[in-house]
mmCIF file of C-alpha atoms in Angstrom:
data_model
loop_
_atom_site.group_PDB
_atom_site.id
_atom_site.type_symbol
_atom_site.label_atom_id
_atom_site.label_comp_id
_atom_site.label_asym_id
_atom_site.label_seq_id
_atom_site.Cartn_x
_atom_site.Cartn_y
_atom_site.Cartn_z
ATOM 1 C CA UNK A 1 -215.985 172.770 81.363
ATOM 2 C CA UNK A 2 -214.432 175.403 83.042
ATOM 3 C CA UNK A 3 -211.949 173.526 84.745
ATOM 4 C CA UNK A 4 -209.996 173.820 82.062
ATOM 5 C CA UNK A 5 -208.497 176.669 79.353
ATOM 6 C CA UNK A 6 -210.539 177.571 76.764
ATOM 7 C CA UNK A 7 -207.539 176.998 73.933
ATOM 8 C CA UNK A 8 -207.734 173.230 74.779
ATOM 9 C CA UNK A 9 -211.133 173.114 74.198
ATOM 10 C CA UNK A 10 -210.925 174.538 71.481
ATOM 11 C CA UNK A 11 -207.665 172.988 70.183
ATOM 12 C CA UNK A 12 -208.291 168.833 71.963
ATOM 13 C CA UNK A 13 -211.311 168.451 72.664
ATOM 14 C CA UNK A 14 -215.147 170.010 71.444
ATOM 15 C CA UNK A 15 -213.611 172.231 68.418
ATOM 16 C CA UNK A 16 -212.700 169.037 66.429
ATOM 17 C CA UNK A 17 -215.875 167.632 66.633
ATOM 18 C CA UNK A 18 -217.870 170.259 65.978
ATOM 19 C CA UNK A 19 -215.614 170.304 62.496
ATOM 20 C CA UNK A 20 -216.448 166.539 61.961
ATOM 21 C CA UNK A 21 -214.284 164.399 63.198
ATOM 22 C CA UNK A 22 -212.122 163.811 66.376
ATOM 23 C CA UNK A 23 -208.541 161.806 66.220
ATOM 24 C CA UNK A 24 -208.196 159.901 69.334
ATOM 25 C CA UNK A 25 -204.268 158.882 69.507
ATOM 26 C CA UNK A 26 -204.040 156.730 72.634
ATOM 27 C CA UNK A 27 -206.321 153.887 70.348
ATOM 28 C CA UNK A 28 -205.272 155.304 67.297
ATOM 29 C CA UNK A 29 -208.831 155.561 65.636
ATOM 30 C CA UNK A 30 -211.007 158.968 64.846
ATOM 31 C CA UNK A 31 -214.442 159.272 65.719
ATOM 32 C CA UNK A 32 -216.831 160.677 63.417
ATOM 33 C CA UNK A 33 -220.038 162.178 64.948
ATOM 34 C CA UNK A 34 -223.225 161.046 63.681
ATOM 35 C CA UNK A 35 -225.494 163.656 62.666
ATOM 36 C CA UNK A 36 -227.609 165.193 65.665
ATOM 37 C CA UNK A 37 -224.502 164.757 67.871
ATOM 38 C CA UNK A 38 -224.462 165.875 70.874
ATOM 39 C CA UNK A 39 -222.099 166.944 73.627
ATOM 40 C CA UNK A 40 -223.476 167.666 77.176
ATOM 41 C CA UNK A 41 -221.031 169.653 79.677
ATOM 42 C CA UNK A 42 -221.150 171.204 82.990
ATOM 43 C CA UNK A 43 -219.954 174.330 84.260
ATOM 44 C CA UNK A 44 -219.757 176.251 87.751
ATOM 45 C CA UNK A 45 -221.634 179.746 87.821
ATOM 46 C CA UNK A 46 -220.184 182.648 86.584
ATOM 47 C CA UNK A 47 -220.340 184.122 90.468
ATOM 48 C CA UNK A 48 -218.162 185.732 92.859
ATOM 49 C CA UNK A 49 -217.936 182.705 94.911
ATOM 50 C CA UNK A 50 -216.583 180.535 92.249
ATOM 51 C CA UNK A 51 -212.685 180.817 92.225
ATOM 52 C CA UNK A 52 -210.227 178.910 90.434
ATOM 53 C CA UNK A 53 -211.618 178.741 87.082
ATOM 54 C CA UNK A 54 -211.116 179.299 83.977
ATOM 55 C CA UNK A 55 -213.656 181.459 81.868
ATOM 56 C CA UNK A 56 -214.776 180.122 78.501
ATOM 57 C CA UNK A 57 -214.499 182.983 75.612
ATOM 58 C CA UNK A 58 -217.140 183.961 73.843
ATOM 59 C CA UNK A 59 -216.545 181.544 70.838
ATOM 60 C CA UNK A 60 -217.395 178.785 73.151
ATOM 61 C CA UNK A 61 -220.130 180.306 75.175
ATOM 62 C CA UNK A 62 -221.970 181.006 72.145
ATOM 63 C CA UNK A 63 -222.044 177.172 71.210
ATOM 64 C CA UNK A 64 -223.692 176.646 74.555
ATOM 65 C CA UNK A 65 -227.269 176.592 75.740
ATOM 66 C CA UNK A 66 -227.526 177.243 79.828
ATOM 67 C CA UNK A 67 -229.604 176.862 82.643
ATOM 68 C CA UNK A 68 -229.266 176.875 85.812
ATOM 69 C CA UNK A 69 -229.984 174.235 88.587
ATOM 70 C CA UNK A 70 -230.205 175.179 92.382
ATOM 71 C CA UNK A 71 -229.865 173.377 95.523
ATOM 72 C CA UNK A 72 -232.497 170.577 96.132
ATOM 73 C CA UNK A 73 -235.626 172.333 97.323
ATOM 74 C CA UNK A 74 -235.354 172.923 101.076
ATOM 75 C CA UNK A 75 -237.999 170.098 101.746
ATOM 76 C CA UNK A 76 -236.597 167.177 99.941
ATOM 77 C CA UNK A 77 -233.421 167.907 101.465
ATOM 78 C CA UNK A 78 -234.515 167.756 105.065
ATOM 79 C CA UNK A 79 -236.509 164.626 103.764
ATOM 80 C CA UNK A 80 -233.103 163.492 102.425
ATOM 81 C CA UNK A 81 -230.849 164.270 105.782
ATOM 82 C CA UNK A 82 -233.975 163.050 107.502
ATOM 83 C CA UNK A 83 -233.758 159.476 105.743
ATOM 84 C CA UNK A 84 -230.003 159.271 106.157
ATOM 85 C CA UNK A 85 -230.179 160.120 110.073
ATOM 86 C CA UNK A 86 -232.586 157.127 110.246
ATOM 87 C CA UNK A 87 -230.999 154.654 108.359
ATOM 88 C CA UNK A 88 -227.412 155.214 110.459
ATOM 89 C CA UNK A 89 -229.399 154.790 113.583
ATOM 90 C CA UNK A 90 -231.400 157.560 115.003
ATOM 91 C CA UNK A 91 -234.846 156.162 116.483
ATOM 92 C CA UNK A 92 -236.883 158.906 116.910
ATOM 93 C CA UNK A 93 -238.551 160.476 113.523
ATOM 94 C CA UNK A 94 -239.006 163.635 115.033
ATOM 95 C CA UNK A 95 -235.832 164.187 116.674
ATOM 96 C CA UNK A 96 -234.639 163.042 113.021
ATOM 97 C CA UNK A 97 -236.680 165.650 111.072
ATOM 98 C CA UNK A 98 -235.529 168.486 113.892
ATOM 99 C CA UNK A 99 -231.546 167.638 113.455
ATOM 100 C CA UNK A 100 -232.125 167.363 109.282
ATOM 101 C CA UNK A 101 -233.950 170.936 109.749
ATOM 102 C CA UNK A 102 -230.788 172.259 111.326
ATOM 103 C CA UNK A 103 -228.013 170.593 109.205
ATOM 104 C CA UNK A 104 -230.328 172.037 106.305
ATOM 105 C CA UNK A 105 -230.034 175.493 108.318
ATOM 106 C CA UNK A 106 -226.547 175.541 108.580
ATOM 107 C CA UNK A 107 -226.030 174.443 104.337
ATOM 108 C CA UNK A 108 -228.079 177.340 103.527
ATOM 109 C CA UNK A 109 -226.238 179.617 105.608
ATOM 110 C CA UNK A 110 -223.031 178.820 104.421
ATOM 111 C CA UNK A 111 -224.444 178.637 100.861
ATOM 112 C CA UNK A 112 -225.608 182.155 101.103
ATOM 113 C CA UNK A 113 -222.493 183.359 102.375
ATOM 114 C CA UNK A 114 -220.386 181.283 99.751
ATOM 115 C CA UNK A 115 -222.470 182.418 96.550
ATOM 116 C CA UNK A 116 -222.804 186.229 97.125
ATOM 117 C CA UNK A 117 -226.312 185.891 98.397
ATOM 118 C CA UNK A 118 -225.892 187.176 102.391
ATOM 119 C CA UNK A 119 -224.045 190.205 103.881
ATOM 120 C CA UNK A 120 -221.140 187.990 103.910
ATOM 121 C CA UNK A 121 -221.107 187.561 100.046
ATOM 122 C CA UNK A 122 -218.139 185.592 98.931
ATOM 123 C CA UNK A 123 -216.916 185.502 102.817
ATOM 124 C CA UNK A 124 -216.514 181.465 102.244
ATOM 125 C CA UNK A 125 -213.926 179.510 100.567
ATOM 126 C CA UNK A 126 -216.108 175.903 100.787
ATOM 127 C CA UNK A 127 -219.681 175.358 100.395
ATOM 128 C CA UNK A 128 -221.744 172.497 101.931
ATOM 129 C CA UNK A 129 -223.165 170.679 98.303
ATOM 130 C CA UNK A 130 -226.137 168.502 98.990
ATOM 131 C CA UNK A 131 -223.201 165.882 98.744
ATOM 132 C CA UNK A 132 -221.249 166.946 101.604
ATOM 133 C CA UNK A 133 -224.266 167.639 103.971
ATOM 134 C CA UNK A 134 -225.720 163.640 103.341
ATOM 135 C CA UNK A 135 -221.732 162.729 104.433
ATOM 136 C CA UNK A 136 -221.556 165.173 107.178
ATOM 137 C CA UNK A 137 -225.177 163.406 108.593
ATOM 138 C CA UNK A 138 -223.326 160.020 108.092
ATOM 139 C CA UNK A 139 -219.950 160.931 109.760
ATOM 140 C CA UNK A 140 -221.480 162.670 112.464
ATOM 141 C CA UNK A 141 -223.938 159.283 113.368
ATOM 142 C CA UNK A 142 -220.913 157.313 112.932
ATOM 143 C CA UNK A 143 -219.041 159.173 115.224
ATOM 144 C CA UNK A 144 -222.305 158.966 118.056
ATOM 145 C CA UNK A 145 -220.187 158.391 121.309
ATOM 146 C CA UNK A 146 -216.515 161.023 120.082
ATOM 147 C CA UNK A 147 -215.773 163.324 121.738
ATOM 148 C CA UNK A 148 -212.327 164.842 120.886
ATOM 149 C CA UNK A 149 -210.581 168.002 122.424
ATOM 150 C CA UNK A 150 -213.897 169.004 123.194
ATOM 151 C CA UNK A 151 -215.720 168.421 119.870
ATOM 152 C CA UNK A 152 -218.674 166.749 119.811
ATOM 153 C CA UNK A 153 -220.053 164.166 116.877
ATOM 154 C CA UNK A 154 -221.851 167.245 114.897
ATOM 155 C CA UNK A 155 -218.620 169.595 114.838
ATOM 156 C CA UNK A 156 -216.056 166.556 114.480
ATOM 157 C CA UNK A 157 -217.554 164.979 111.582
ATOM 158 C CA UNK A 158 -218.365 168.708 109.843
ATOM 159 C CA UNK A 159 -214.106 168.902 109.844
ATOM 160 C CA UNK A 160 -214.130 165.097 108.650
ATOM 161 C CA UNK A 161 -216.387 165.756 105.871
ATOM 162 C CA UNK A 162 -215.676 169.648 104.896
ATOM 163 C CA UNK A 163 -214.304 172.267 106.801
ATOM 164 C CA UNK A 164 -210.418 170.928 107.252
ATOM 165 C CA UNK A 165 -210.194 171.676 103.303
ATOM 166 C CA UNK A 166 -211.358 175.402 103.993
ATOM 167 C CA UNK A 167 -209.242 178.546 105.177
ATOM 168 C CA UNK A 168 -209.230 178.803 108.762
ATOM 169 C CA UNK A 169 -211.171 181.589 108.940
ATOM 170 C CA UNK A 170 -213.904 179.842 106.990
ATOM 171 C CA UNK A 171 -213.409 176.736 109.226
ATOM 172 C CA UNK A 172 -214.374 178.798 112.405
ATOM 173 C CA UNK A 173 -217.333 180.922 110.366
ATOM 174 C CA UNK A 174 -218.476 177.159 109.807
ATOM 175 C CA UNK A 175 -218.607 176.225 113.208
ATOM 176 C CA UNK A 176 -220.009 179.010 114.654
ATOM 177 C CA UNK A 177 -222.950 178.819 112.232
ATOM 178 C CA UNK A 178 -223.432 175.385 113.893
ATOM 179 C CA UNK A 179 -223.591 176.650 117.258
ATOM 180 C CA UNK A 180 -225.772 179.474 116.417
ATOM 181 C CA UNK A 181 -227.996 176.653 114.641
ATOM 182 C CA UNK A 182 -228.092 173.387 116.509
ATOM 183 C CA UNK A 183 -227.921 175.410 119.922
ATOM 184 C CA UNK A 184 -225.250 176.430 123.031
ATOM 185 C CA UNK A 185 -224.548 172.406 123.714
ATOM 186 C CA UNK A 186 -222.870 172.560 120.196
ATOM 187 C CA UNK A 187 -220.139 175.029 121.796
ATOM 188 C CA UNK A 188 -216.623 173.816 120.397
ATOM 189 C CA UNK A 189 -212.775 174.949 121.191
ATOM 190 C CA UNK A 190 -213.603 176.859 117.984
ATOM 191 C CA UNK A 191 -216.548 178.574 118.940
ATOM 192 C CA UNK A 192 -216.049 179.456 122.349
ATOM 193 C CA UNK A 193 -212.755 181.859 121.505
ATOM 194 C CA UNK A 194 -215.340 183.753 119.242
ATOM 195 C CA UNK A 195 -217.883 185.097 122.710
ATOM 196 C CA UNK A 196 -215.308 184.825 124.829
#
């Protein structure tokens, strides 16, 4: 919803069918809500780590109900991680539930620093959705035996997946959060100019 400007909202889109009916001109036929209509629509959180949207006036917020929905409880998500790192091949349960702990570590971590939550509010340009952490599990146990100017499967697959669309600076914040996580053999190029 806010991904776009309120005036075409109002002026293409929900405004016409909250006044009955909606012209549709690439099939040429209207559609004419039936009564108890209605129109479900998302929208990204009015926070400081949300940029590059557009905020709805006050017409349209008032013809909105919200709520809020967090992150997957902390649990289900190492269960998640956990169930992905076994399927792509790790044996051992417990070495599976100890790397989903961490990857779960390092997503709330940069979560906290993305949404305004940590000392570092709003120090992120990229957040790690419960989306990107499943594909950054995947990538990195698909990428087992790389190792590439020093990077091993964790860090390599984290760029794969997320942190080559982010600033630089947020790139190397990244990383370093996964070395202070998953532990000194996680050093990277990136990570070692930051103690050095």
């Amino acid at each position: 919803m806010n991904t776009t400007s309120s005036i075409r909202v109002k002026r293409q889109g929900l405004m016409p069918c909250w006044k009955g009916d909606l012209f549709i001109p690439e099939i040429g036929d209207w559609i004419r809500p039936k009564p108890g209509f209605r129109i479900f629509t998302t929208i990204n959180p009015r926070t400081v780590g949300y940029v590059g949207r557009n905020t709805q006036d006050a017409a349209n917020d008032d013809r909105f109900r919200f709520m809020y929905f967090d992150y997957m409880p902390e649990d289900q998500e190492i269960s998640l991680i956990k169930s992905v790192l076994l399927s792509a091949g790790m044996k051992d349960e417990a070495t599976a539930i100890s790397t989903a702990t961490c990857y779960r570590e390092v997503a709330a971590a940069v979560r906290k620093a993305y949404m305004g939550v940590s000392d570092d509010a709003a120090a992120l340009d990229v957040t790690l959705s419960t989306r990107s952490l499943v594909r950054w599990a995947k990538y990195a146990m698909a990428c087992a035996g790389v190792s590439n100017s020093g990077f091993g499967p964790v860090h390599y697959a984290l760029e794969r997946s997320k942190t080559l669309k982010a600033s630089p600076e947020t790139r190397m914040a990244i990383h370093e959060m996964v070395h202070q996580v998953f532990g000194e053999e996680y050093r990277t190029p990136l990570t070692q100019s930051l103690t050095a």
